[in-house]
PDB file of C-alpha atoms in Angstrom:
ATOM      1  CA  MET I 259      -4.571  12.758 -25.134  1.00 80.00           C
ATOM      2  CA  GLU I 260      -4.523  12.144 -21.400  1.00 87.00           C
ATOM      3  CA  ARG I 261      -2.542  14.611 -19.330  1.00 89.00           C
ATOM      4  CA  SER I 262       0.301  13.298 -17.195  1.00 91.00           C
ATOM      5  CA  ASN I 263       0.136  13.439 -13.419  1.00 91.00           C
ATOM      6  CA  GLU I 264       2.995  15.929 -13.399  1.00 92.00           C
ATOM      7  CA  ASP I 265       1.119  18.214 -15.833  1.00 92.00           C
ATOM      8  CA  LEU I 266      -1.992  17.981 -13.679  1.00 92.00           C
ATOM      9  CA  MET I 267      -0.017  18.877 -10.568  1.00 92.00           C
ATOM     10  CA  ARG I 268       1.566  21.875 -12.284  1.00 91.00           C
ATOM     11  CA  ALA I 269      -1.898  22.962 -13.459  1.00 92.00           C
ATOM     12  CA  TYR I 270      -3.215  22.615  -9.902  1.00 92.00           C
ATOM     13  CA  GLN I 271      -0.320  24.702  -8.614  1.00 90.00           C
ATOM     14  CA  ALA I 272      -1.343  27.344 -11.160  1.00 91.00           C
ATOM     15  CA  GLY I 273      -4.896  27.370  -9.786  1.00 90.00           C
ATOM     16  CA  GLU I 274      -6.765  24.854 -11.963  1.00 91.00           C
ATOM     17  CA  THR I 275      -8.938  23.068  -9.379  1.00 89.00           C
ATOM     18  CA  GLN I 276     -10.238  20.519 -11.885  1.00 93.00           C
ATOM     19  CA  ALA I 277      -6.688  19.137 -12.107  1.00 91.00           C
ATOM     20  CA  MET I 278      -6.881  18.093  -8.448  1.00 92.00           C
ATOM     21  CA  GLU I 279     -10.191  16.353  -9.090  1.00 92.00           C
ATOM     22  CA  LEU I 280      -8.549  14.306 -11.847  1.00 93.00           C
ATOM     23  CA  LEU I 281      -5.594  13.416  -9.617  1.00 93.00           C
ATOM     24  CA  PHE I 282      -7.987  12.386  -6.860  1.00 93.00           C
ATOM     25  CA  GLN I 283      -9.909  10.135  -9.259  1.00 94.00           C
ATOM     26  CA  ARG I 284      -6.686   8.524 -10.479  1.00 93.00           C
ATOM     27  CA  TYR I 285      -5.182   7.935  -7.053  1.00 94.00           C
ATOM     28  CA  LYS I 286      -8.001   7.473  -4.536  1.00 93.00           C
ATOM     29  CA  ILE I 287      -8.103   3.666  -4.759  1.00 94.00           C
ATOM     30  CA  ARG I 288      -4.342   3.260  -5.187  1.00 93.00           C
ATOM     31  CA  ILE I 289      -3.501   5.330  -2.126  1.00 94.00           C
ATOM     32  CA  LEU I 290      -6.209   3.705  -0.018  1.00 93.00           C
ATOM     33  CA  ASN I 291      -4.930   0.241  -0.960  1.00 91.00           C
ATOM     34  CA  PHE I 292      -1.345   1.297  -0.290  1.00 91.00           C
ATOM     35  CA  CYS I 293      -2.262   2.633   3.167  1.00 91.00           C
ATOM     36  CA  TYR I 294      -4.256  -0.494   3.910  1.00 90.00           C
ATOM     37  CA  GLY I 295      -1.289  -2.636   2.879  1.00 86.00           C
ATOM     38  CA  LEU I 296       0.883  -0.856   5.437  1.00 86.00           C
ATOM     39  CA  LEU I 297      -1.623  -0.407   8.253  1.00 86.00           C
ATOM     40  CA  SER I 298      -3.752  -3.576   7.901  1.00 82.00           C
ATOM     41  CA  ASN I 299      -6.721  -1.702   9.327  1.00 85.00           C
ATOM     42  CA  ARG I 300      -9.420  -0.234   7.104  1.00 89.00           C
ATOM     43  CA  ALA I 301     -10.342   2.714   9.345  1.00 89.00           C
ATOM     44  CA  ASP I 302      -6.709   3.731   9.809  1.00 89.00           C
ATOM     45  CA  ALA I 303      -6.078   3.326   6.069  1.00 91.00           C
ATOM     46  CA  GLU I 304      -9.030   5.553   5.184  1.00 93.00           C
ATOM     47  CA  GLU I 305      -7.862   8.234   7.609  1.00 92.00           C
ATOM     48  CA  ALA I 306      -4.245   8.057   6.415  1.00 93.00           C
ATOM     49  CA  ALA I 307      -5.367   8.282   2.776  1.00 94.00           C
ATOM     50  CA  ALA I 308      -7.559  11.292   3.581  1.00 94.00           C
ATOM     51  CA  GLU I 309      -4.638  12.931   5.386  1.00 94.00           C
ATOM     52  CA  ALA I 310      -2.411  12.249   2.369  1.00 94.00           C
ATOM     53  CA  PHE I 311      -4.869  13.959   0.018  1.00 94.00           C
ATOM     54  CA  LEU I 312      -5.218  16.871   2.413  1.00 93.00           C
ATOM     55  CA  ALA I 313      -1.422  17.180   2.530  1.00 92.00           C
ATOM     56  CA  LEU I 314      -1.388  17.097  -1.262  1.00 90.00           C
ATOM     57  CA  VAL I 315      -3.636  20.177  -1.269  1.00 90.00           C
ATOM     58  CA  VAL I 316      -1.825  21.983   1.543  1.00 90.00           C
ATOM     59  CA  GLU I 317       1.686  21.176   0.300  1.00 89.00           C
ATOM     60  CA  LYS I 318       0.976  21.618  -3.418  1.00 89.00           C
ATOM     61  CA  ASP I 319       3.694  24.247  -3.784  1.00 89.00           C
ATOM     62  CA  SER I 320       6.355  21.880  -2.457  1.00 90.00           C
ATOM     63  CA  PHE I 321       5.953  19.577  -5.468  1.00 90.00           C
ATOM     64  CA  ASP I 322       9.206  19.539  -7.440  1.00 87.00           C
ATOM     65  CA  PRO I 323       8.489  19.088 -11.165  1.00 81.00           C
ATOM     66  CA  SER I 324      11.797  17.237 -11.586  1.00 81.00           C
ATOM     67  CA  ARG I 325      10.375  14.334  -9.516  1.00 83.00           C
ATOM     68  CA  THR I 326       7.628  12.030 -10.636  1.00 90.00           C
ATOM     69  CA  PHE I 327       4.277  12.800  -9.072  1.00 92.00           C
ATOM     70  CA  SER I 328       3.571   9.226  -7.990  1.00 92.00           C
ATOM     71  CA  THR I 329       6.872   8.930  -6.110  1.00 91.00           C
ATOM     72  CA  TRP I 330       6.250  12.236  -4.341  1.00 92.00           C
ATOM     73  CA  PHE I 331       2.642  11.393  -3.460  1.00 94.00           C
ATOM     74  CA  TYR I 332       3.381   7.856  -2.246  1.00 93.00           C
ATOM     75  CA  THR I 333       6.095   9.333  -0.011  1.00 92.00           C
ATOM     76  CA  ILE I 334       3.481  11.643   1.525  1.00 93.00           C
ATOM     77  CA  ALA I 335       1.087   8.706   2.015  1.00 93.00           C
ATOM     78  CA  ARG I 336       3.851   6.587   3.553  1.00 92.00           C
ATOM     79  CA  ASN I 337       4.678   9.348   6.024  1.00 91.00           C
ATOM     80  CA  LYS I 338       1.004   9.595   7.024  1.00 92.00           C
ATOM     81  CA  CYS I 339       0.949   5.829   7.624  1.00 89.00           C
ATOM     82  CA  ILE I 340       4.119   5.986   9.723  1.00 87.00           C
ATOM     83  CA  SER I 341       2.589   8.786  11.814  1.00 87.00           C
ATOM     84  CA  ARG I 342      -0.504   6.654  12.331  1.00 85.00           C
ATOM     85  CA  ILE I 343       1.585   3.663  13.403  1.00 82.00           C
ATOM     86  CA  ARG I 344       3.444   5.844  15.901  1.00 79.00           C
ATOM     87  CA  LYS I 345       0.171   7.167  17.307  1.00 77.00           C
ATOM     88  CA  ARG I 346      -1.223   3.643  17.469  1.00 70.00           C
ATOM     89  CA  ASN I 347       1.818   2.482  19.436  1.00 63.00           C
ATOM     90  CA  SER I 348       1.618   5.363  21.899  1.00 55.00           C
ATOM     91  CA  PHE I 349      -2.054   5.008  22.835  1.00 45.00           C
ATOM     92  CA  VAL I 350      -4.105   2.190  24.261  1.00 40.00           C
ATOM     93  CA  SER I 351      -7.015   1.320  22.032  1.00 38.00           C
ATOM     94  CA  PHE I 352     -10.234  -0.515  22.755  1.00 39.00           C
ATOM     95  CA  TRP I 353     -10.034  -1.979  19.263  1.00 40.00           C
ATOM     96  CA  THR I 354      -7.423  -4.687  19.083  1.00 39.00           C
ATOM     97  CA  GLU I 355      -5.099  -5.760  16.328  1.00 45.00           C
ATOM     98  CA  ALA I 356      -3.841  -9.270  15.812  1.00 46.00           C
ATOM     99  CA  SER I 357      -0.861  -9.766  18.078  1.00 47.00           C
ATOM    100  CA  SER I 358       0.060 -13.403  17.657  1.00 47.00           C
ATOM    101  CA  GLU I 359       1.114 -15.264  14.555  1.00 50.00           C
ATOM    102  CA  ASP I 360      -1.841 -17.641  14.902  1.00 48.00           C
ATOM    103  CA  SER I 361      -4.480 -14.944  14.713  1.00 48.00           C
ATOM    104  CA  GLU I 362      -5.175 -12.641  11.850  1.00 47.00           C
ATOM    105  CA  GLY I 363      -5.753  -8.914  11.598  1.00 46.00           C
ATOM    106  CA  GLU I 364      -8.844  -7.313  10.214  1.00 46.00           C
ATOM    107  CA  MET I 365      -9.688  -8.695   6.771  1.00 44.00           C
ATOM    108  CA  TRP I 366     -11.078  -6.467   4.062  1.00 43.00           C
ATOM    109  CA  ASP I 367     -13.149  -8.836   1.965  1.00 41.00           C
ATOM    110  CA  VAL I 368     -16.135  -7.650   0.001  1.00 41.00           C
ATOM    111  CA  PRO I 369     -19.020 -10.137   0.021  1.00 43.00           C
ATOM    112  CA  ASP I 370     -19.522 -11.836  -3.332  1.00 43.00           C
ATOM    113  CA  SER I 371     -23.080 -12.674  -4.308  1.00 46.00           C
ATOM    114  CA  ARG I 372     -22.032 -15.190  -6.980  1.00 45.00           C
ATOM    115  CA  ASP I 373     -22.108 -18.912  -6.357  1.00 46.00           C
ATOM    116  CA  THR I 374     -18.754 -19.994  -4.993  1.00 48.00           C
ATOM    117  CA  SER I 375     -17.104 -23.042  -6.445  1.00 59.00           C
ATOM    118  CA  ARG I 376     -14.404 -25.113  -4.819  1.00 64.00           C
ATOM    119  CA  GLU I 377     -11.784 -23.455  -7.015  1.00 67.00           C
ATOM    120  CA  GLU I 378     -12.975 -20.007  -5.983  1.00 64.00           C
ATOM    121  CA  LEU I 379     -12.935 -20.958  -2.306  1.00 61.00           C
ATOM    122  CA  ALA I 380      -9.439 -22.409  -2.655  1.00 67.00           C
ATOM    123  CA  ARG I 381      -8.261 -19.240  -4.414  1.00 71.00           C
ATOM    124  CA  LYS I 382      -9.705 -17.072  -1.631  1.00 70.00           C
ATOM    125  CA  GLU I 383      -7.985 -19.243   0.966  1.00 73.00           C
ATOM    126  CA  VAL I 384      -4.644 -18.823  -0.794  1.00 72.00           C
ATOM    127  CA  LEU I 385      -5.154 -15.044  -1.057  1.00 74.00           C
ATOM    128  CA  ALA I 386      -6.007 -14.861   2.646  1.00 74.00           C
ATOM    129  CA  GLY I 387      -2.843 -16.844   3.433  1.00 76.00           C
ATOM    130  CA  VAL I 388      -0.758 -14.476   1.307  1.00 78.00           C
ATOM    131  CA  ARG I 389      -2.295 -11.433   3.054  1.00 78.00           C
ATOM    132  CA  LYS I 390      -1.517 -12.930   6.462  1.00 81.00           C
ATOM    133  CA  ALA I 391       2.062 -13.707   5.423  1.00 83.00           C
ATOM    134  CA  ILE I 392       2.578 -10.172   4.103  1.00 82.00           C
ATOM    135  CA  TYR I 393       1.097  -8.748   7.303  1.00 81.00           C
ATOM    136  CA  ARG I 394       3.729 -10.640   9.318  1.00 85.00           C
ATOM    137  CA  LEU I 395       6.684  -9.233   7.354  1.00 88.00           C
ATOM    138  CA  PRO I 396       8.896  -6.685   9.119  1.00 90.00           C
ATOM    139  CA  PRO I 397       7.622  -3.151   8.376  1.00 88.00           C
ATOM    140  CA  GLU I 398      10.306  -2.102   5.861  1.00 89.00           C
ATOM    141  CA  GLN I 399      10.040  -5.392   3.970  1.00 90.00           C
ATOM    142  CA  LYS I 400       6.251  -5.075   3.914  1.00 90.00           C
ATOM    143  CA  GLU I 401       6.461  -1.511   2.554  1.00 89.00           C
ATOM    144  CA  ALA I 402       8.925  -2.465  -0.179  1.00 91.00           C
ATOM    145  CA  MET I 403       6.937  -5.553  -1.149  1.00 88.00           C
ATOM    146  CA  VAL I 404       3.597  -3.722  -1.281  1.00 88.00           C
ATOM    147  CA  LEU I 405       5.095  -0.926  -3.398  1.00 89.00           C
ATOM    148  CA  ARG I 406       6.693  -3.414  -5.810  1.00 89.00           C
ATOM    149  CA  GLN I 407       4.071  -6.128  -6.150  1.00 84.00           C
ATOM    150  CA  TYR I 408       0.806  -4.268  -5.683  1.00 83.00           C
ATOM    151  CA  HIS I 409       1.675  -0.822  -7.041  1.00 87.00           C
ATOM    152  CA  GLY I 410       4.290  -1.702  -9.652  1.00 87.00           C
ATOM    153  CA  PHE I 411       6.976   0.762  -8.598  1.00 91.00           C
ATOM    154  CA  SER I 412      10.531   0.243  -9.809  1.00 92.00           C
ATOM    155  CA  TYR I 413      13.303  -0.417  -7.312  1.00 94.00           C
ATOM    156  CA  GLN I 414      14.606   3.124  -7.912  1.00 93.00           C
ATOM    157  CA  GLN I 415      11.181   4.651  -7.171  1.00 92.00           C
ATOM    158  CA  ILE I 416      10.860   2.532  -4.038  1.00 92.00           C
ATOM    159  CA  SER I 417      14.250   3.748  -2.830  1.00 92.00           C
ATOM    160  CA  GLN I 418      13.036   7.333  -3.263  1.00 91.00           C
ATOM    161  CA  ILE I 419       9.750   6.673  -1.455  1.00 90.00           C
ATOM    162  CA  LEU I 420      11.413   4.838   1.429  1.00 90.00           C
ATOM    163  CA  GLY I 421      14.360   7.235   1.529  1.00 90.00           C
ATOM    164  CA  CYS I 422      16.995   4.514   1.357  1.00 92.00           C
ATOM    165  CA  SER I 423      19.595   3.163  -1.058  1.00 94.00           C
ATOM    166  CA  LEU I 424      18.790   1.044  -4.082  1.00 93.00           C
ATOM    167  CA  GLU I 425      20.822  -1.823  -2.586  1.00 95.00           C
ATOM    168  CA  LYS I 426      18.734  -1.745   0.598  1.00 95.00           C
ATOM    169  CA  VAL I 427      15.528  -1.961  -1.472  1.00 94.00           C
ATOM    170  CA  LYS I 428      16.892  -4.992  -3.316  1.00 94.00           C
ATOM    171  CA  THR I 429      17.796  -6.614  -0.008  1.00 94.00           C
ATOM    172  CA  LEU I 430      14.405  -5.834   1.543  1.00 94.00           C
ATOM    173  CA  ILE I 431      12.508  -7.328  -1.379  1.00 92.00           C
ATOM    174  CA  PHE I 432      14.783 -10.372  -1.560  1.00 94.00           C
ATOM    175  CA  ARG I 433      14.336 -11.093   2.141  1.00 93.00           C
ATOM    176  CA  ALA I 434      10.577 -10.515   1.936  1.00 92.00           C
ATOM    177  CA  LYS I 435      10.308 -12.956  -0.970  1.00 90.00           C
ATOM    178  CA  GLU I 436      12.366 -15.540   0.898  1.00 91.00           C
ATOM    179  CA  GLN I 437      10.199 -15.257   4.011  1.00 89.00           C
ATOM    180  CA  LEU I 438       6.997 -15.401   1.961  1.00 87.00           C
ATOM    181  CA  ARG I 439       8.282 -18.391   0.013  1.00 86.00           C
ATOM    182  CA  SER I 440       9.017 -20.334   3.190  1.00 86.00           C
ATOM    183  CA  GLU I 441       5.707 -19.387   4.820  1.00 82.00           C
ATOM    184  CA  LEU I 442       3.636 -20.166   1.751  1.00 81.00           C
ATOM    185  CA  MET I 443       5.216 -23.538   0.923  1.00 79.00           C
ATOM    186  CA  SER I 444       2.297 -25.275   2.619  1.00 68.00           C
ATOM    187  CA  PHE I 445      -0.082 -23.848   0.002  1.00 62.00           C
ATOM    188  CA  VAL I 446       2.127 -25.059  -2.825  1.00 59.00           C
ATOM    189  CA  LYS I 447       2.397 -28.535  -1.327  1.00 55.00           C
ATOM    190  CA  GLU I 448      -1.388 -28.728  -0.849  1.00 50.00           C
ATOM    191  CA  GLU I 449      -2.010 -27.720  -4.478  1.00 48.00           C
ATOM    192  CA  ARG I 450       0.094 -30.545  -5.957  1.00 46.00           C
ATOM    193  CA  PRO I 451      -1.802 -33.800  -6.748  1.00 47.00           C
TER     194      PRO I 451
END
C-alpha cells in the first residue's frame, strides 16, 4: 500500500530521509509546472521550484499534520513564485518578457520527432492560444485557474493556498473562465465547418 504524503512528511520529520526522496519524486514535476504556470519563464520556474523544495527541507518542522501536505507545499511554492515576481519587478533584466498583448512570453514546447499531421498542428495552435490567454489573466485569476484546471485542487484547497475566502476563489475562477471564453471564441469559430 502506498503511503500518503502526510505520512511521508511525518516520517521525514522523524528523520527518515527516504521519505523526502519519495515526496520529491511525487511532486517535482507538479511543482515545476505550477511555478511555470505562474511565472511563465522556465528559468524562474526551475529556481522557484528548487527554492520550494529547499524550504520544504528547512521548514519541515512547521508542517501541521492537521493540514493536507499538498495544500501546505503548494502554498510554499506560491510564496516562492510571488517573491520571484517581486524581485523581477524591482530589477532591470537583460532578458525580456512579453509586454504587449500581441507578443507572447517564452514558450516551453518540447520538440516532437513524430510526423505532424494537420490535426496535430491545429491542436498545438489551440494549446498555444490557451497558454497565451492564461498568461494574460490577472495574477490572482491565473493562480486560481492554474491550481484548479492543471492541478485539480478543490475550491476549498485553493482558498487555503491563496489565503482568501472560498467566495473570492469562486469569483476569481468565474471571471477567469469568462475572460478565457471571450478570448478563445475565435478558436471555436474557426473549428466549426
